[in-house]
mmCIF file of C-alpha atoms in Angstrom:
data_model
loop_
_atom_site.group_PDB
_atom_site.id
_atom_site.type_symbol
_atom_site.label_atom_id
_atom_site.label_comp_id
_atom_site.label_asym_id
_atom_site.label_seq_id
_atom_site.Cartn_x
_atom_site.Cartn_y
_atom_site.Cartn_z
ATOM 1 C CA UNK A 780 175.054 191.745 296.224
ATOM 2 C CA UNK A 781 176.521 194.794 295.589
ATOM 3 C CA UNK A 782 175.543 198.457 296.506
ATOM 4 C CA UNK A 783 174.618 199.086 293.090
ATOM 5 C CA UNK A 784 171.609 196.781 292.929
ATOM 6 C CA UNK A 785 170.115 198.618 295.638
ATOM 7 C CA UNK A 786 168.078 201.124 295.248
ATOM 8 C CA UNK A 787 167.643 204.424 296.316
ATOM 9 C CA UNK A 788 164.431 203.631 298.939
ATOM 10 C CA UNK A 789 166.995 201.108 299.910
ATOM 11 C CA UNK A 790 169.681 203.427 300.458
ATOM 12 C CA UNK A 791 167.678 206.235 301.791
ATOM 13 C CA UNK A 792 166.167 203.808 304.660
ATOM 14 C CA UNK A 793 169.800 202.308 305.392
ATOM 15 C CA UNK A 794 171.007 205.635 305.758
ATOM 16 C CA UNK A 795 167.912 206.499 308.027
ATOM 17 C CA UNK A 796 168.502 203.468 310.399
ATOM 18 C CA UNK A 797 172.344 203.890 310.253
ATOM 19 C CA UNK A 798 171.855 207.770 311.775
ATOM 20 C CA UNK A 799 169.615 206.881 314.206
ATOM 21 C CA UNK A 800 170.849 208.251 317.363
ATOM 22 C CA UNK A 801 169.437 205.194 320.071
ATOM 23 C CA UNK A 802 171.401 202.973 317.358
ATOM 24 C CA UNK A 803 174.823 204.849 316.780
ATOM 25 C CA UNK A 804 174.528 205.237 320.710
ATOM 26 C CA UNK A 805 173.854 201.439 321.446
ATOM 27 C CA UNK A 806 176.505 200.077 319.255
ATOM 28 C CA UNK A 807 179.513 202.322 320.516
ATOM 29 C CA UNK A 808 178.578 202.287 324.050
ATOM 30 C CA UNK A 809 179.231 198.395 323.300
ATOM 31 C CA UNK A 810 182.209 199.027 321.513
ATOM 32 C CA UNK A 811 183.894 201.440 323.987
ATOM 33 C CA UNK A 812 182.902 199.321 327.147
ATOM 34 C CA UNK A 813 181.890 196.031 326.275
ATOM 35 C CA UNK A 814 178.624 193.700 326.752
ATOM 36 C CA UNK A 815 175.642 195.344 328.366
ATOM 37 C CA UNK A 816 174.253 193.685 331.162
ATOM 38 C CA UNK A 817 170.296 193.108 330.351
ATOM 39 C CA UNK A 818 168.868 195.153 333.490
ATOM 40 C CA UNK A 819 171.666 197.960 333.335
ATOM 41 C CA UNK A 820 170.746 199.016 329.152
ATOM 42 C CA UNK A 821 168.108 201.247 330.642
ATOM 43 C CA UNK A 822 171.438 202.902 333.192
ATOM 44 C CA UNK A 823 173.617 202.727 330.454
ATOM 45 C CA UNK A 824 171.677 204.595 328.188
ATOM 46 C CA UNK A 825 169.493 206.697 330.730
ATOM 47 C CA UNK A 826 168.504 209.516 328.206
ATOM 48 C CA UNK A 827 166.860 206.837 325.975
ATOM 49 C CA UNK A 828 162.894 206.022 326.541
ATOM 50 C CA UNK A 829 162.633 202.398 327.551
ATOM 51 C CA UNK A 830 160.179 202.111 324.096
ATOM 52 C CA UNK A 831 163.346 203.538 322.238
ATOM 53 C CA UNK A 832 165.838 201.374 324.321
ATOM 54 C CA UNK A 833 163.247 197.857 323.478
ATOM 55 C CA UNK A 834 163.040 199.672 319.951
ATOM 56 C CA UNK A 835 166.401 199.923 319.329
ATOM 57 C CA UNK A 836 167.376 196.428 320.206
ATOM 58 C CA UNK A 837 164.935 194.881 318.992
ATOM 59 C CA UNK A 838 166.059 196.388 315.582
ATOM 60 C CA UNK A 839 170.058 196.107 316.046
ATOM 61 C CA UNK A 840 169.237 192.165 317.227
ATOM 62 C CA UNK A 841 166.896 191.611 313.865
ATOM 63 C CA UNK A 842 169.491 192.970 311.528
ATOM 64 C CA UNK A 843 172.118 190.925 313.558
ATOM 65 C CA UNK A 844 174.589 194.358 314.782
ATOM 66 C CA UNK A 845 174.133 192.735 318.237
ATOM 67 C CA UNK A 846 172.765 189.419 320.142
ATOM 68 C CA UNK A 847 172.200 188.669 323.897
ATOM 69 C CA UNK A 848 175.256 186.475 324.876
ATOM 70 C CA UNK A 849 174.703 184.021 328.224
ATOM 71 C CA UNK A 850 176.263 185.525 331.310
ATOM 72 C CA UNK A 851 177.316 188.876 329.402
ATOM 73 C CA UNK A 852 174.811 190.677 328.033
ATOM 74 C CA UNK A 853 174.456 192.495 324.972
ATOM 75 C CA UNK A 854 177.072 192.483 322.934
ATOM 76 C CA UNK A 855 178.050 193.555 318.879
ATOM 77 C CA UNK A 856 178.365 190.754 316.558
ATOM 78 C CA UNK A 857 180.753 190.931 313.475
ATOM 79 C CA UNK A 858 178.467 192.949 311.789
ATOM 80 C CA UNK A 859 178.018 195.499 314.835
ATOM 81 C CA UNK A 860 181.688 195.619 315.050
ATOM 82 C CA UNK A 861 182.330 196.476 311.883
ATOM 83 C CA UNK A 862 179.608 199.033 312.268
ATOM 84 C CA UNK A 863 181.369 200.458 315.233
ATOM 85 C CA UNK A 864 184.384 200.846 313.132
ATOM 86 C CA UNK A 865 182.563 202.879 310.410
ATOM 87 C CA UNK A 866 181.815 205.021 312.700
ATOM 88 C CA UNK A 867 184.680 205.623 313.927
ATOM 89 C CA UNK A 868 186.204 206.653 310.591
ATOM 90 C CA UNK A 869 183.222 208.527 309.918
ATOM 91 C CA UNK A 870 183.441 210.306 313.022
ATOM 92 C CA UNK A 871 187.502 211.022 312.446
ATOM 93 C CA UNK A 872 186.528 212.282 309.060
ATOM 94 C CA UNK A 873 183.752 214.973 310.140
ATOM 95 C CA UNK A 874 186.247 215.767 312.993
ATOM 96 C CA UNK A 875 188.887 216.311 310.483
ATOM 97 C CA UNK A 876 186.468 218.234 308.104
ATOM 98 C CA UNK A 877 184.809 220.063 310.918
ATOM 99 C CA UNK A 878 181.398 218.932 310.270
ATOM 100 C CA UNK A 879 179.318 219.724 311.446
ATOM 101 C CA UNK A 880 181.021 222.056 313.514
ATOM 102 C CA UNK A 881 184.694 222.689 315.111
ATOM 103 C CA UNK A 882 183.265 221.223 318.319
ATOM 104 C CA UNK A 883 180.622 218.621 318.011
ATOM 105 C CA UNK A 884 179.577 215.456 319.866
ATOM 106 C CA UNK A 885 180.055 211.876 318.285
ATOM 107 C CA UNK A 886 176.524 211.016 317.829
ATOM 108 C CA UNK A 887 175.856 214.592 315.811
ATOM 109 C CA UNK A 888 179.236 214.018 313.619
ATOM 110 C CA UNK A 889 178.197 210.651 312.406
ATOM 111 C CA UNK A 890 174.719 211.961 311.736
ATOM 112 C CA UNK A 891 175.330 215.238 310.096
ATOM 113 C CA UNK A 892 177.886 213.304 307.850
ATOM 114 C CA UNK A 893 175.390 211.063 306.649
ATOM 115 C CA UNK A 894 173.125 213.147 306.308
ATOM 116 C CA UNK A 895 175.282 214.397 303.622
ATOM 117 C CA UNK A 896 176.286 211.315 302.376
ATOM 118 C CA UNK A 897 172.775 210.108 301.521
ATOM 119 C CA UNK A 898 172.247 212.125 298.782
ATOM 120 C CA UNK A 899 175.419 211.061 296.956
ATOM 121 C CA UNK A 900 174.059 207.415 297.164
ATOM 122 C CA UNK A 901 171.143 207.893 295.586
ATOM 123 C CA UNK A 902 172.578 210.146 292.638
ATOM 124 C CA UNK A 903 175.702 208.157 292.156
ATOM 125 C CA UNK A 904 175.453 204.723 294.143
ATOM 126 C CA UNK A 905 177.975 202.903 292.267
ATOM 127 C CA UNK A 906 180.108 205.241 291.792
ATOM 128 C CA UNK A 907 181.293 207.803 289.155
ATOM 129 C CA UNK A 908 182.228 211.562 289.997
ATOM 130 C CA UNK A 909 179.902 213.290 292.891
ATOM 131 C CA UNK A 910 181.096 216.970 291.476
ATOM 132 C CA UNK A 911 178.184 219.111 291.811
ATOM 133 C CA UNK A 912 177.429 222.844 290.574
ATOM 134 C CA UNK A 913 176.560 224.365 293.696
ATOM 135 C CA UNK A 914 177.553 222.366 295.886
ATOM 136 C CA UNK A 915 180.548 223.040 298.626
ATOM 137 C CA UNK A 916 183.958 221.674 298.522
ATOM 138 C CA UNK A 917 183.430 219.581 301.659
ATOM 139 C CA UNK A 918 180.299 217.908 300.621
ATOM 140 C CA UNK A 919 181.569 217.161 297.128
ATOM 141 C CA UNK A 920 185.205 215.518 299.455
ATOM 142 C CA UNK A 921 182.688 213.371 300.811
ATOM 143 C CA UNK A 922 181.998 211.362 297.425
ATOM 144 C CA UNK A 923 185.587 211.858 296.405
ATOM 145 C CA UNK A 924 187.887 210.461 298.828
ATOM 146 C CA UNK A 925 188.190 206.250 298.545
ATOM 147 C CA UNK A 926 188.747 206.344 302.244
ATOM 148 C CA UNK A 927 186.196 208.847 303.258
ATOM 149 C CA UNK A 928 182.213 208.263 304.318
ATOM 150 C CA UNK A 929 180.210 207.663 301.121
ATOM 151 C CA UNK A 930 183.094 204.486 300.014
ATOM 152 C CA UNK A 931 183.209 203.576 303.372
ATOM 153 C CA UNK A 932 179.295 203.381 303.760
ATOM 154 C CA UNK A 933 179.271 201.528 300.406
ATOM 155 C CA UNK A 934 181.823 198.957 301.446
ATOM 156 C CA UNK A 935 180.019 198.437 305.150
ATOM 157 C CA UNK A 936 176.264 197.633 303.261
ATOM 158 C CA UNK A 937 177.826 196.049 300.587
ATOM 159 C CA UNK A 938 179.240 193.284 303.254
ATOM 160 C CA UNK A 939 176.252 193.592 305.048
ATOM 161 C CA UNK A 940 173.048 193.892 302.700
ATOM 162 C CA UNK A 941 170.649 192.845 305.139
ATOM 163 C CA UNK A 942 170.234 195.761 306.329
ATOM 164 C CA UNK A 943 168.564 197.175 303.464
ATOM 165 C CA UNK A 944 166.303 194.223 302.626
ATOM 166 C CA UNK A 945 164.431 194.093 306.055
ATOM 167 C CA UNK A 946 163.866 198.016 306.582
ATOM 168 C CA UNK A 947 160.514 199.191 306.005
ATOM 169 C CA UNK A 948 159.028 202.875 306.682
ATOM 170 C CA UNK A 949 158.421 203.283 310.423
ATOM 171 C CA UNK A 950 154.632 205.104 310.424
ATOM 172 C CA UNK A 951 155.449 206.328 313.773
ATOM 173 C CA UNK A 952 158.531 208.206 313.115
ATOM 174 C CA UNK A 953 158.045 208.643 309.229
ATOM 175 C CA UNK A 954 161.536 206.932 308.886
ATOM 176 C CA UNK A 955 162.989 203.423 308.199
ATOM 177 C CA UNK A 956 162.629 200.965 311.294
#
């Protein structure tokens, strides 16, 4: 499947899930420190509710970015790797770009980037040029560069469309679950 046949509901509720902050949270505290320890997710991650923390992996197990591993704990599949390592570029190019600001944390880069990035998906989500009137250099850079957070977004769901196909409207937070 490629990103193309999704579409833009699709896109916008990827995009929802992929910025959510328990989520981009969960998977790099993984990523920079390893498998979670059931009973120490709640310590790890003390700012979260524990209805956001059962939330949040309950979604990141379902749409397979992490699974329970005996005698380690929580830890990132392939696809929660990967994830990890969009984020990372995502992050580098927002820090690069100073978006959202000069001096930002990582959770607020990779959000405020794809929060511009949406956009771009659902006018263009195949490709073609992302050249606005109106619109600011930096936003338009986003759907320009073949390394930068729009093709890099593309690539990730295109390698890992489940994520699209199982998100539905959460009622409770008026976003994708």
């Amino acid at each position: 499947m490629t990103t193309s046949s999704f579409t833009s509901a699709n896109l916008r509720a990827a995009v929802d899930f992929l910025s959510s902050p328990a989520l981009i949270r969960l998977i790099t505290e993984i990523d920079d420190n390893g498998p979670i320890p059931p009973r120490k997710l709640a310590s790890t991650l003390p700012d979260l509710s524990a209805h956001h923390l059962r939330r949040i992996n309950h979604m990141a197990r379902v749409h397979d970015l992490v699974r329970a591993a005996p005698g380690a704990g929580l830890e990132l599949t392939t696809s929660g790797v990967e994830l990890a390592d969009f984020y990372d570029a995502t992050a580098r190019w927002a820090r690069h770009h100073a978006y959202p600001t000069r001096v930002c944390d990582f959770t607020s880069r990779i959000r405020h980037t794809l929060s511009l990035v949406e956009p771009l998906l659902a006018a263009y989500p195949a490709g073609g040029s992302t050249r606005r009137l109106g619109v600011e250099l930096a936003d338009t850079e986003i759907g320009l560069e073949p390394s930068g957070p729009r093709a890099l977004l593309l690539q990730w769901l295109d390698a890992h469309p489940q994520i699209t196909a199982l998100l539905e409207p959460d009622p409770e937070y008026g976003r994708a679950a």
